[in-house]
Amino acid sequence: MTSEYRSKKGRIFSGVQPTGNLHLGNYLGAIRNWVRLQEDYQCLYCVVDLHAITVFQNPGELLQNTREVTASLIAAGVDPENSVLFNQSQVAAHAELAWVFCCISRLGWLNRMTQFKEKAGKNRENASVGLYAYPNLMAADILVYKATHVPVGEDQKQHLELTRDIAQKFNSDYGTDFFPLTEPLIYGGATRVMSLRDGTRKMSKSEPSDASRINMIDDADLIAKKIRKAKTDPLPLPDTVDGLKDRPEADNLITIFASLADLSREDTCARFGGQPFSAFKADLVDLAVDRLTPIADEMRRLLADPGTIDKVLKDGAEKARALSAPILNDVYDIVGLLRS
Ligand code: TYM
């Protein structure tokens, strides 16, 4: 670790899959926190392309998505000078430690992973082994840097609990305190942003309807259209948070507004209480366009020069390799794997 990092509070790792464009859920649940954490922590941010291929990806699209996601992260404020920004497949230590963790982690633990059950659906027998073992790779991503904190949205909580279980079992099997018990950082007003078409479902890249999400690349017209079409209910907005109970769409739109405006949900309800959705949506469109379109514009500018994006990832991977290599070496020593 270089001296500039010694004054930081700890080491952050987090990742995002290049399976499509980033959406508002990724931004409010995770990326915005990543940007703000750069001040105080040594941060490693990873475009997890090895995770993406647990479900088949068209190779050309995967390459393009890796660049697009990287551009979104930089446009949103991840600073490659200050943080280590790279794509996972350029740092072999992730996959190497994942194998060791495949031997530590238990079938019973993986069987409980709700995200596997959701993604595999009814046809579990036909899911890839990679999709099943995915949480072991995720634990390796984090622990190959001995990261102390991991900022994520609510949906990753169970995977982070498993990461702690793996660290604990490794430490106890080998009689060491080598791996830290990583702390999840799940905070900010919008840790679980829901679909614009159905307030009971998570906003997600894999949802077929594009109208269900705001993508970080959407222009002002598209953002306005999607918000105007967003599902609501017939009642006016409530003036207290209690009034959002059993109103998932109202709850979600208030949460999005509050988070984009850096307001509390209480203050947002007090401001719009009694108003019809039409008036509220007009303000939400203005706010979302104001906050999101500068990021999309910057992303388009960056994408015009893919060579620079590739260089950022190459330089980041070099730094990530230097940080992970000694930790992986120590793991191999602890496990008794001969290195000559
Ligand atoms: P991924 O690519 O699905 O999502 C990236 C980040 O965005 C958050 N997120 C959301 N937050 C709020 N509301 C939503 N609707 C929403 N959708 C997504 C996710 O919680 C995540 O923080 N397995 C991870 C990637 C990963 C990783 C890691 C994360 C791989 N290795 C190590 C942390 C540490 C994933 O698929 O995220």
PDB file of N, CA and C and ligand atoms in Angstrom, residues 13-17 23 25-26 29-30 34 48 51 115 119 134 138 141-142 150-156 159-160 190-194 202-205, ligand 1:
ATOM      1  N   PHE A  13     -14.241  -2.066  -1.523  1.00  0.00           N
ATOM      2  CA  PHE A  13     -14.354  -2.722  -2.836  1.00  0.00           C
ATOM      3  C   PHE A  13     -15.830  -2.773  -3.191  1.00  0.00           C
ATOM      4  N   SER A  14     -16.146  -2.497  -4.448  1.00  0.00           N
ATOM      5  CA  SER A  14     -17.489  -2.807  -4.920  1.00  0.00           C
ATOM      6  C   SER A  14     -17.464  -3.058  -6.422  1.00  0.00           C
ATOM      7  N   GLY A  15     -18.540  -3.674  -6.912  1.00  0.00           N
ATOM      8  CA  GLY A  15     -18.555  -4.063  -8.319  1.00  0.00           C
ATOM      9  C   GLY A  15     -19.922  -3.884  -8.950  1.00  0.00           C
ATOM     10  N   VAL A  16     -19.902  -3.832 -10.272  1.00  0.00           N
ATOM     11  CA  VAL A  16     -21.153  -3.739 -11.036  1.00  0.00           C
ATOM     12  C   VAL A  16     -21.003  -4.580 -12.295  1.00  0.00           C
ATOM     13  N   GLN A  17     -22.085  -5.249 -12.672  1.00  0.00           N
ATOM     14  CA  GLN A  17     -22.016  -6.133 -13.845  1.00  0.00           C
ATOM     15  C   GLN A  17     -22.205  -5.351 -15.143  1.00  0.00           C
ATOM     16  N   HIS A  23     -28.715   1.717 -14.485  1.00  0.00           N
ATOM     17  CA  HIS A  23     -30.021   2.368 -14.324  1.00  0.00           C
ATOM     18  C   HIS A  23     -30.051   3.138 -13.006  1.00  0.00           C
ATOM     19  N   GLY A  25     -31.532   2.604 -10.269  1.00  0.00           N
ATOM     20  CA  GLY A  25     -31.348   1.792  -9.061  1.00  0.00           C
ATOM     21  C   GLY A  25     -29.872   1.613  -8.752  1.00  0.00           C
ATOM     22  N   ASN A  26     -29.080   1.292  -9.777  1.00  0.00           N
ATOM     23  CA  ASN A  26     -27.624   1.159  -9.572  1.00  0.00           C
ATOM     24  C   ASN A  26     -27.059   2.480  -9.054  1.00  0.00           C
ATOM     25  N   GLY A  29     -28.718   3.384  -5.453  1.00  0.00           N
ATOM     26  CA  GLY A  29     -28.425   2.359  -4.448  1.00  0.00           C
ATOM     27  C   GLY A  29     -26.934   2.201  -4.185  1.00  0.00           C
ATOM     28  N   ALA A  30     -26.106   2.447  -5.208  1.00  0.00           N
ATOM     29  CA  ALA A  30     -24.685   2.131  -5.038  1.00  0.00           C
ATOM     30  C   ALA A  30     -23.744   3.228  -5.549  1.00  0.00           C
ATOM     31  N   TRP A  34     -20.552   5.267  -3.928  1.00  0.00           N
ATOM     32  CA  TRP A  34     -19.147   5.011  -4.298  1.00  0.00           C
ATOM     33  C   TRP A  34     -18.413   6.338  -4.473  1.00  0.00           C
ATOM     34  N   VAL A  48     -17.519  -6.091 -13.262  1.00  0.00           N
ATOM     35  CA  VAL A  48     -17.330  -7.533 -13.020  1.00  0.00           C
ATOM     36  C   VAL A  48     -17.786  -8.359 -14.240  1.00  0.00           C
ATOM     37  N   HIS A  51     -18.465 -12.103 -13.679  1.00  0.00           N
ATOM     38  CA  HIS A  51     -19.809 -12.371 -13.152  1.00  0.00           C
ATOM     39  C   HIS A  51     -20.848 -12.335 -14.272  1.00  0.00           C
ATOM     40  N   GLN A 115     -30.830 -14.914  -4.673  1.00  0.00           N
ATOM     41  CA  GLN A 115     -30.612 -14.381  -6.019  1.00  0.00           C
ATOM     42  C   GLN A 115     -30.401 -15.518  -7.034  1.00  0.00           C
ATOM     43  N   LYS A 119     -32.665 -15.967 -10.293  1.00  0.00           N
ATOM     44  CA  LYS A 119     -32.069 -15.930 -11.635  1.00  0.00           C
ATOM     45  C   LYS A 119     -32.197 -17.261 -12.349  1.00  0.00           C
ATOM     46  N   TYR A 134     -21.405 -18.166  -8.094  1.00  0.00           N
ATOM     47  CA  TYR A 134     -21.220 -16.711  -8.186  1.00  0.00           C
ATOM     48  C   TYR A 134     -20.850 -16.050  -6.856  1.00  0.00           C
ATOM     49  N   MET A 138     -17.729 -13.528  -5.770  1.00  0.00           N
ATOM     50  CA  MET A 138     -17.957 -12.202  -5.184  1.00  0.00           C
ATOM     51  C   MET A 138     -17.154 -12.051  -3.878  1.00  0.00           C
ATOM     52  N   ASP A 141     -13.635 -11.407  -4.859  1.00  0.00           N
ATOM     53  CA  ASP A 141     -13.426 -10.014  -5.317  1.00  0.00           C
ATOM     54  C   ASP A 141     -13.070  -9.117  -4.137  1.00  0.00           C
ATOM     55  N   ILE A 142     -13.817  -9.319  -3.070  1.00  0.00           N
ATOM     56  CA  ILE A 142     -13.704  -8.431  -1.904  1.00  0.00           C
ATOM     57  C   ILE A 142     -12.457  -8.771  -1.083  1.00  0.00           C
ATOM     58  N   VAL A 150     -17.971  -2.597   2.000  1.00  0.00           N
ATOM     59  CA  VAL A 150     -18.501  -2.829   0.652  1.00  0.00           C
ATOM     60  C   VAL A 150     -19.827  -2.087   0.471  1.00  0.00           C
ATOM     61  N   PRO A 151     -19.822  -0.991  -0.283  1.00  0.00           N
ATOM     62  CA  PRO A 151     -21.078  -0.261  -0.514  1.00  0.00           C
ATOM     63  C   PRO A 151     -21.906  -0.909  -1.621  1.00  0.00           C
ATOM     64  N   VAL A 152     -23.123  -1.294  -1.292  1.00  0.00           N
ATOM     65  CA  VAL A 152     -24.010  -1.977  -2.259  1.00  0.00           C
ATOM     66  C   VAL A 152     -25.463  -1.590  -1.973  1.00  0.00           C
ATOM     67  N   GLY A 153     -26.341  -1.981  -2.882  1.00  0.00           N
ATOM     68  CA  GLY A 153     -27.781  -1.879  -2.637  1.00  0.00           C
ATOM     69  C   GLY A 153     -28.244  -3.061  -1.789  1.00  0.00           C
ATOM     70  N   GLU A 154     -29.467  -2.957  -1.335  1.00  0.00           N
ATOM     71  CA  GLU A 154     -30.084  -3.953  -0.440  1.00  0.00           C
ATOM     72  C   GLU A 154     -30.006  -5.392  -0.995  1.00  0.00           C
ATOM     73  N   ASP A 155     -30.122  -5.543  -2.322  1.00  0.00           N
ATOM     74  CA  ASP A 155     -30.213  -6.893  -2.897  1.00  0.00           C
ATOM     75  C   ASP A 155     -28.924  -7.706  -2.741  1.00  0.00           C
ATOM     76  N   GLN A 156     -27.814  -7.051  -2.382  1.00  0.00           N
ATOM     77  CA  GLN A 156     -26.541  -7.781  -2.243  1.00  0.00           C
ATOM     78  C   GLN A 156     -26.241  -8.204  -0.805  1.00  0.00           C
ATOM     79  N   HIS A 159     -25.386 -11.866  -0.110  1.00  0.00           N
ATOM     80  CA  HIS A 159     -24.062 -12.246  -0.632  1.00  0.00           C
ATOM     81  C   HIS A 159     -22.946 -11.748   0.300  1.00  0.00           C
ATOM     82  N   LEU A 160     -23.170 -10.603   0.915  1.00  0.00           N
ATOM     83  CA  LEU A 160     -22.125 -10.082   1.806  1.00  0.00           C
ATOM     84  C   LEU A 160     -22.085 -10.845   3.124  1.00  0.00           C
ATOM     85  N   ALA A 190     -32.271   5.376  -0.940  1.00  0.00           N
ATOM     86  CA  ALA A 190     -32.869   4.496  -1.964  1.00  0.00           C
ATOM     87  C   ALA A 190     -32.052   3.224  -2.132  1.00  0.00           C
ATOM     88  N   THR A 191     -32.071   2.364  -1.129  1.00  0.00           N
ATOM     89  CA  THR A 191     -31.255   1.155  -1.186  1.00  0.00           C
ATOM     90  C   THR A 191     -31.926   0.065  -2.026  1.00  0.00           C
ATOM     91  N   ARG A 192     -33.211   0.273  -2.329  1.00  0.00           N
ATOM     92  CA  ARG A 192     -33.928  -0.674  -3.191  1.00  0.00           C
ATOM     93  C   ARG A 192     -34.923   0.128  -4.031  1.00  0.00           C
ATOM     94  N   VAL A 193     -34.475   0.525  -5.208  1.00  0.00           N
ATOM     95  CA  VAL A 193     -35.344   1.293  -6.116  1.00  0.00           C
ATOM     96  C   VAL A 193     -36.207   0.293  -6.881  1.00  0.00           C
ATOM     97  N   MET A 194     -37.496   0.592  -6.997  1.00  0.00           N
ATOM     98  CA  MET A 194     -38.409  -0.369  -7.599  1.00  0.00           C
ATOM     99  C   MET A 194     -38.742   0.011  -9.045  1.00  0.00           C
ATOM    100  N   LYS A 202     -38.214  -5.111  -8.140  1.00  0.00           N
ATOM    101  CA  LYS A 202     -36.988  -4.296  -8.145  1.00  0.00           C
ATOM    102  C   LYS A 202     -36.713  -3.725  -9.538  1.00  0.00           C
ATOM    103  N   MET A 203     -36.246  -2.477  -9.607  1.00  0.00           N
ATOM    104  CA  MET A 203     -35.780  -1.950 -10.895  1.00  0.00           C
ATOM    105  C   MET A 203     -34.542  -2.762 -11.295  1.00  0.00           C
ATOM    106  N   SER A 204     -34.546  -3.272 -12.528  1.00  0.00           N
ATOM    107  CA  SER A 204     -33.492  -4.222 -12.887  1.00  0.00           C
ATOM    108  C   SER A 204     -33.188  -4.160 -14.384  1.00  0.00           C
ATOM    109  N   LYS A 205     -31.913  -4.472 -14.711  1.00  0.00           N
ATOM    110  CA  LYS A 205     -31.503  -4.495 -16.116  1.00  0.00           C
ATOM    111  C   LYS A 205     -32.180  -5.629 -16.861  1.00  0.00           C
TER     112      LYS A 205
HETATM  113  P1  TYM B   1     -25.349  -5.400  -9.961  1.00  0.00           P
HETATM  114  O1  TYM B   1     -24.535  -5.224 -11.196  1.00  0.00           O
HETATM  115  O2  TYM B   1     -26.647  -6.132 -10.079  1.00  0.00           O
HETATM  116  O3  TYM B   1     -25.683  -3.985  -9.317  1.00  0.00           O
HETATM  117  C1  TYM B   1     -24.667  -3.037  -9.015  1.00  0.00           C
HETATM  118  C2  TYM B   1     -25.036  -2.303  -7.729  1.00  0.00           C
HETATM  119  O4  TYM B   1     -26.319  -1.665  -7.873  1.00  0.00           O
HETATM  120  C3  TYM B   1     -27.186  -2.070  -6.807  1.00  0.00           C
HETATM  121  N1  TYM B   1     -28.555  -2.157  -7.311  1.00  0.00           N
HETATM  122  C4  TYM B   1     -29.597  -1.518  -6.774  1.00  0.00           C
HETATM  123  N2  TYM B   1     -29.694  -0.687  -5.717  1.00  0.00           N
HETATM  124  C5  TYM B   1     -30.907  -0.175  -5.422  1.00  0.00           C
HETATM  125  N3  TYM B   1     -32.034  -0.460  -6.155  1.00  0.00           N
HETATM  126  C6  TYM B   1     -31.983  -1.301  -7.224  1.00  0.00           C
HETATM  127  N4  TYM B   1     -33.071  -1.559  -7.944  1.00  0.00           N
HETATM  128  C7  TYM B   1     -30.725  -1.862  -7.574  1.00  0.00           C
HETATM  129  N5  TYM B   1     -30.314  -2.709  -8.557  1.00  0.00           N
HETATM  130  C8  TYM B   1     -28.987  -2.881  -8.376  1.00  0.00           C
HETATM  131  C9  TYM B   1     -26.661  -3.426  -6.370  1.00  0.00           C
HETATM  132  O5  TYM B   1     -27.028  -3.723  -5.041  1.00  0.00           O
HETATM  133  C10 TYM B   1     -25.160  -3.258  -6.533  1.00  0.00           C
HETATM  134  O6  TYM B   1     -24.601  -2.648  -5.396  1.00  0.00           O
HETATM  135  N6  TYM B   1     -23.126  -9.132  -7.487  1.00  0.00           N
HETATM  136  C11 TYM B   1     -23.071  -7.713  -7.772  1.00  0.00           C
HETATM  137  C12 TYM B   1     -21.750  -7.249  -8.353  1.00  0.00           C
HETATM  138  C13 TYM B   1     -20.550  -7.647  -7.567  1.00  0.00           C
HETATM  139  C14 TYM B   1     -20.111  -7.104  -6.338  1.00  0.00           C
HETATM  140  C15 TYM B   1     -18.909  -7.783  -6.014  1.00  0.00           C
HETATM  141  C16 TYM B   1     -20.607  -6.106  -5.495  1.00  0.00           C
HETATM  142  C17 TYM B   1     -19.649  -8.601  -7.924  1.00  0.00           C
HETATM  143  N7  TYM B   1     -18.657  -8.670  -6.998  1.00  0.00           N
HETATM  144  C18 TYM B   1     -18.206  -7.505  -4.844  1.00  0.00           C
HETATM  145  C19 TYM B   1     -19.900  -5.830  -4.335  1.00  0.00           C
HETATM  146  C20 TYM B   1     -18.722  -6.510  -4.011  1.00  0.00           C
HETATM  147  C21 TYM B   1     -24.162  -7.371  -8.770  1.00  0.00           C
HETATM  148  O7  TYM B   1     -24.616  -8.200  -9.516  1.00  0.00           O
HETATM  149  O8  TYM B   1     -24.475  -6.044  -8.796  1.00  0.00           O
END
